[in-house]
C-alpha cells in the first residue's frame, strides 16, 4: 500500500494530528515548533518559541490534538505547559 501524500517535517516529530473538517495536519516536534500543513503537504504556518515581549513559550512538544468541530489545536509540551491555538479568519 502506498501513501496518498507525504511531507517532510523540519525536525524529528513527537506528535501529529489531522483535523477531520478543516483539512489540516499539525506536526509537533522536539525542536520547540509546531508546523501546520494542508492535506497536500503545503506548509501553511509554523508556531515557534520567540524570546522577548509577549513571546510565546513552547517547550518540546509531547502531544497535540485538534478540537473535533472547531479549528482549534491543543498542545502539550515536556515543560508541563498546555497551550490552545485557534485559527483566525484572514482579513
GROMACS .gro file of N, CA and C in nm:
model
  273
    1UNK      N    1   0.084  -0.116   0.000
    1UNK     CA    2   0.000   0.000   0.000
    1UNK      C    3   0.089   0.124   0.000
    2UNK      N    4   0.061   0.219  -0.086
    2UNK     CA    5   0.141   0.342  -0.097
    2UNK      C    6   0.069   0.457  -0.027
    3UNK      N    7   0.145   0.552   0.028
    3UNK     CA    8   0.081   0.667   0.092
    3UNK      C    9   0.014   0.757  -0.012
    4UNK      N   10  -0.094   0.823   0.028
    4UNK     CA   11  -0.161   0.919  -0.061
    4UNK      C   12  -0.078   1.045  -0.077
    5UNK      N   13  -0.021   1.093   0.033
    5UNK     CA   14   0.065   1.212   0.034
    5UNK      C   15   0.175   1.189   0.136
    6UNK      N   16   0.288   1.255   0.114
    6UNK     CA   17   0.397   1.253   0.210
    6UNK      C   18   0.446   1.394   0.229
    7UNK      N   19   0.489   1.425   0.350
    7UNK     CA   20   0.552   1.554   0.374
    7UNK      C   21   0.671   1.533   0.464
    8UNK      N   22   0.769   1.620   0.449
    8UNK     CA   23   0.890   1.610   0.528
    8UNK      C   24   0.886   1.717   0.635
    9UNK      N   25   0.889   1.672   0.759
    9UNK     CA   26   0.888   1.765   0.873
    9UNK      C   27   1.027   1.825   0.890
   10UNK      N   28   1.034   1.949   0.942
   10UNK     CA   29   1.163   2.016   0.958
   10UNK      C   30   1.249   1.961   1.072
   11UNK      N   31   1.191   1.880   1.159
   11UNK     CA   32   1.265   1.824   1.274
   11UNK      C   33   1.198   1.692   1.313
   12UNK      N   34   1.264   1.612   1.397
   12UNK     CA   35   1.202   1.487   1.441
   12UNK      C   36   1.065   1.513   1.506
   13UNK      N   37   0.967   1.433   1.468
   13UNK     CA   38   0.831   1.453   1.517
   13UNK      C   39   0.808   1.387   1.652
   14UNK      N   40   0.728   1.453   1.734
   14UNK     CA   41   0.687   1.398   1.863
   14UNK      C   42   0.538   1.367   1.862
   15UNK      N   43   0.460   1.440   1.778
   15UNK     CA   44   0.316   1.421   1.774
   15UNK      C   45   0.262   1.472   1.641
   16UNK      N   46   0.150   1.414   1.598
   16UNK     CA   47   0.085   1.457   1.475
   16UNK      C   48  -0.065   1.437   1.491
   17UNK      N   49  -0.145   1.525   1.429
   17UNK     CA   50  -0.290   1.508   1.429
   17UNK      C   51  -0.344   1.565   1.298
   18UNK      N   52  -0.455   1.508   1.252
   18UNK     CA   53  -0.523   1.553   1.131
   18UNK      C   54  -0.662   1.599   1.172
   19UNK      N   55  -0.701   1.720   1.128
   19UNK     CA   56  -0.834   1.771   1.161
   19UNK      C   57  -0.934   1.712   1.063
   20UNK      N   58  -1.045   1.656   1.112
   20UNK     CA   59  -1.140   1.589   1.023
   20UNK      C   60  -1.223   1.683   0.935
   21UNK      N   61  -1.236   1.810   0.973
   21UNK     CA   62  -1.320   1.903   0.897
   21UNK      C   63  -1.243   2.015   0.829
   22UNK      N   64  -1.135   2.062   0.890
   22UNK     CA   65  -1.061   2.178   0.839
   22UNK      C   66  -0.952   2.142   0.740
   23UNK      N   67  -0.933   2.014   0.712
   23UNK     CA   68  -0.830   1.967   0.618
   23UNK      C   69  -0.692   2.019   0.655
   24UNK      N   70  -0.655   2.004   0.782
   24UNK     CA   71  -0.525   2.048   0.833
   24UNK      C   72  -0.451   1.932   0.897
   25UNK      N   73  -0.319   1.938   0.889
   25UNK     CA   74  -0.231   1.844   0.958
   25UNK      C   75  -0.139   1.926   1.047
   26UNK      N   76  -0.132   1.889   1.174
   26UNK     CA   77  -0.042   1.957   1.268
   26UNK      C   78   0.068   1.859   1.309
   27UNK      N   79   0.192   1.905   1.303
   27UNK     CA   80   0.308   1.824   1.341
   27UNK      C   81   0.384   1.897   1.452
   28UNK      N   82   0.396   1.834   1.566
   28UNK     CA   83   0.473   1.892   1.676
   28UNK      C   84   0.608   1.825   1.683
   29UNK      N   85   0.713   1.904   1.702
   29UNK     CA   86   0.848   1.849   1.700
   29UNK      C   87   0.921   1.873   1.832
   30UNK      N   88   1.032   1.804   1.846
   30UNK     CA   89   1.114   1.817   1.966
   30UNK      C   90   1.196   1.945   1.965
   31UNK      N   91   1.197   2.020   1.854
   31UNK     CA   92   1.276   2.144   1.847
   31UNK      C   93   1.192   2.267   1.881
   32UNK      N   94   1.087   2.248   1.960
   32UNK     CA   95   1.002   2.358   2.007
   32UNK      C   96   0.928   2.429   1.896
   33UNK      N   97   0.872   2.354   1.802
   33UNK     CA   98   0.792   2.416   1.696
   33UNK      C   99   0.676   2.325   1.659
   34UNK      N  100   0.573   2.389   1.603
   34UNK     CA  101   0.455   2.319   1.553
   34UNK      C  102   0.436   2.366   1.409
   35UNK      N  103   0.428   2.273   1.316
   35UNK     CA  104   0.407   2.306   1.176
   35UNK      C  105   0.266   2.265   1.135
   36UNK      N  106   0.199   2.353   1.061
   36UNK     CA  107   0.064   2.327   1.013
   36UNK      C  108   0.069   2.316   0.860
   37UNK      N  109   0.009   2.209   0.806
   37UNK     CA  110   0.008   2.183   0.663
   37UNK      C  111  -0.135   2.161   0.617
   38UNK      N  112  -0.159   2.180   0.485
   38UNK     CA  113  -0.286   2.134   0.430
   38UNK      C  114  -0.270   1.986   0.395
   39UNK      N  115  -0.376   1.923   0.345
   39UNK     CA  116  -0.370   1.780   0.318
   39UNK      C  117  -0.282   1.744   0.199
   40UNK      N  118  -0.242   1.840   0.119
   40UNK     CA  119  -0.149   1.816   0.009
   40UNK      C  120  -0.004   1.827   0.054
   41UNK      N  121   0.018   1.869   0.180
   41UNK     CA  122   0.154   1.885   0.232
   41UNK      C  123   0.210   2.025   0.217
   42UNK      N  124   0.127   2.120   0.175
   42UNK     CA  125   0.172   2.259   0.162
   42UNK      C  126   0.182   2.322   0.300
   43UNK      N  127   0.300   2.378   0.336
   43UNK     CA  128   0.312   2.444   0.467
   43UNK      C  129   0.223   2.568   0.474
   44UNK      N  130   0.146   2.579   0.582
   44UNK     CA  131   0.057   2.693   0.600
   44UNK      C  132   0.106   2.788   0.709
   45UNK      N  133   0.163   2.732   0.815
   45UNK     CA  134   0.206   2.815   0.926
   45UNK      C  135   0.301   2.736   1.015
   46UNK      N  136   0.383   2.808   1.090
   46UNK     CA  137   0.470   2.747   1.190
   46UNK      C  138   0.461   2.829   1.317
   47UNK      N  139   0.445   2.760   1.428
   47UNK     CA  140   0.443   2.823   1.559
   47UNK      C  141   0.576   2.788   1.625
   48UNK      N  142   0.653   2.891   1.664
   48UNK     CA  143   0.786   2.869   1.722
   48UNK      C  144   0.800   2.947   1.851
   49UNK      N  145   0.898   2.907   1.931
   49UNK     CA  146   0.932   2.980   2.052
   49UNK      C  147   1.000   3.110   2.013
   50UNK      N  148   0.955   3.221   2.072
   50UNK     CA  149   1.016   3.352   2.047
   50UNK      C  150   1.051   3.417   2.180
   51UNK      N  151   1.169   3.470   2.190
   51UNK     CA  152   1.210   3.547   2.308
   51UNK      C  153   1.155   3.687   2.296
   52UNK      N  154   1.143   3.755   2.408
   52UNK     CA  155   1.107   3.896   2.405
   52UNK      C  156   0.968   3.922   2.459
   53UNK      N  157   0.925   4.044   2.443
   53UNK     CA  158   0.797   4.089   2.496
   53UNK      C  159   0.683   4.007   2.438
   54UNK      N  160   0.603   3.950   2.524
   54UNK     CA  161   0.485   3.871   2.486
   54UNK      C  162   0.522   3.751   2.399
   55UNK      N  163   0.644   3.703   2.408
   55UNK     CA  164   0.684   3.588   2.330
   55UNK      C  165   0.612   3.463   2.376
   56UNK      N  166   0.568   3.381   2.281
   56UNK     CA  167   0.500   3.257   2.315
   56UNK      C  168   0.603   3.153   2.357
   57UNK      N  169   0.578   3.088   2.467
   57UNK     CA  170   0.672   2.988   2.516
   57UNK      C  171   0.622   2.851   2.473
   58UNK      N  172   0.705   2.778   2.403
   58UNK     CA  173   0.674   2.642   2.361
   58UNK      C  174   0.794   2.555   2.397
   59UNK      N  175   0.773   2.453   2.479
   59UNK     CA  176   0.879   2.357   2.507
   59UNK      C  177   0.873   2.248   2.401
   60UNK      N  178   0.958   2.147   2.411
   60UNK     CA  179   0.949   2.035   2.318
   60UNK      C  180   0.809   1.974   2.325
   61UNK      N  181   0.743   1.960   2.212
   61UNK     CA  182   0.605   1.913   2.207
   61UNK      C  183   0.599   1.766   2.246
   62UNK      N  184   0.503   1.732   2.333
   62UNK     CA  185   0.485   1.592   2.372
   62UNK      C  186   0.353   1.535   2.320
   63UNK      N  187   0.253   1.623   2.298
   63UNK     CA  188   0.125   1.577   2.244
   63UNK      C  189   0.052   1.695   2.182
   64UNK      N  190  -0.038   1.666   2.091
   64UNK     CA  191  -0.125   1.770   2.034
   64UNK      C  192  -0.251   1.704   1.980
   65UNK      N  193  -0.359   1.782   1.976
   65UNK     CA  194  -0.486   1.731   1.925
   65UNK      C  195  -0.573   1.847   1.879
   66UNK      N  196  -0.640   1.827   1.766
   66UNK     CA  197  -0.736   1.924   1.717
   66UNK      C  198  -0.869   1.905   1.789
   67UNK      N  199  -0.943   2.015   1.806
   67UNK     CA  200  -1.082   2.008   1.851
   67UNK      C  201  -1.160   1.942   1.737
   68UNK      N  202  -1.254   1.854   1.765
   68UNK     CA  203  -1.322   1.783   1.656
   68UNK      C  204  -1.412   1.869   1.567
   69UNK      N  205  -1.460   1.983   1.619
   69UNK     CA  206  -1.554   2.064   1.540
   69UNK      C  207  -1.502   2.203   1.505
   70UNK      N  208  -1.408   2.256   1.582
   70UNK     CA  209  -1.355   2.390   1.557
   70UNK      C  210  -1.211   2.379   1.510
   71UNK      N  211  -1.162   2.483   1.443
   71UNK     CA  212  -1.022   2.486   1.401
   71UNK      C  213  -0.937   2.536   1.518
   72UNK      N  214  -0.929   2.454   1.622
   72UNK     CA  215  -0.851   2.485   1.742
   72UNK      C  216  -0.759   2.367   1.770
   73UNK      N  217  -0.639   2.397   1.817
   73UNK     CA  218  -0.536   2.296   1.840
   73UNK      C  219  -0.486   2.306   1.983
   74UNK      N  220  -0.495   2.197   2.057
   74UNK     CA  221  -0.439   2.190   2.192
   74UNK      C  222  -0.302   2.125   2.185
   75UNK      N  223  -0.204   2.184   2.257
   75UNK     CA  224  -0.066   2.135   2.253
   75UNK      C  225  -0.014   2.119   2.395
   76UNK      N  226   0.046   2.005   2.422
   76UNK     CA  227   0.113   1.982   2.549
   76UNK      C  228   0.262   1.972   2.524
   77UNK      N  229   0.342   2.027   2.616
   77UNK     CA  230   0.487   2.022   2.598
   77UNK      C  231   0.553   1.959   2.720
   78UNK      N  232   0.677   1.919   2.702
   78UNK     CA  233   0.751   1.847   2.806
   78UNK      C  234   0.785   1.932   2.927
   79UNK      N  235   0.765   2.064   2.917
   79UNK     CA  236   0.788   2.151   3.033
   79UNK      C  237   0.658   2.175   3.110
   80UNK      N  238   0.558   2.089   3.090
   80UNK     CA  239   0.429   2.093   3.160
   80UNK      C  240   0.341   2.211   3.119
   81UNK      N  241   0.364   2.268   3.002
   81UNK     CA  242   0.282   2.378   2.950
   81UNK      C  243   0.175   2.322   2.857
   82UNK      N  244   0.053   2.373   2.871
   82UNK     CA  245  -0.056   2.339   2.779
   82UNK      C  246  -0.099   2.468   2.711
   83UNK      N  247  -0.107   2.466   2.578
   83UNK     CA  248  -0.147   2.584   2.501
   83UNK      C  249  -0.260   2.547   2.407
   84UNK      N  250  -0.347   2.643   2.378
   84UNK     CA  251  -0.453   2.624   2.280
   84UNK      C  252  -0.440   2.734   2.176
   85UNK      N  253  -0.437   2.695   2.049
   85UNK     CA  254  -0.426   2.788   1.937
   85UNK      C  255  -0.554   2.779   1.856
   86UNK      N  256  -0.609   2.894   1.818
   86UNK     CA  257  -0.733   2.900   1.740
   86UNK      C  258  -0.704   2.972   1.610
   87UNK      N  259  -0.751   2.915   1.499
   87UNK     CA  260  -0.732   2.979   1.369
   87UNK      C  261  -0.813   3.107   1.362
   88UNK      N  262  -0.749   3.213   1.314
   88UNK     CA  263  -0.817   3.341   1.296
   88UNK      C  264  -0.853   3.357   1.149
   89UNK      N  265  -0.966   3.420   1.124
   89UNK     CA  266  -1.006   3.446   0.986
   89UNK      C  267  -0.908   3.545   0.923
   90UNK      N  268  -0.868   3.517   0.801
   90UNK     CA  269  -0.777   3.608   0.730
   90UNK      C  270  -0.854   3.731   0.685
   91UNK      N  271  -0.787   3.846   0.694
   91UNK     CA  272  -0.852   3.972   0.657
   91UNK      C  273  -0.802   4.020   0.525
   0.00000   0.00000   0.00000
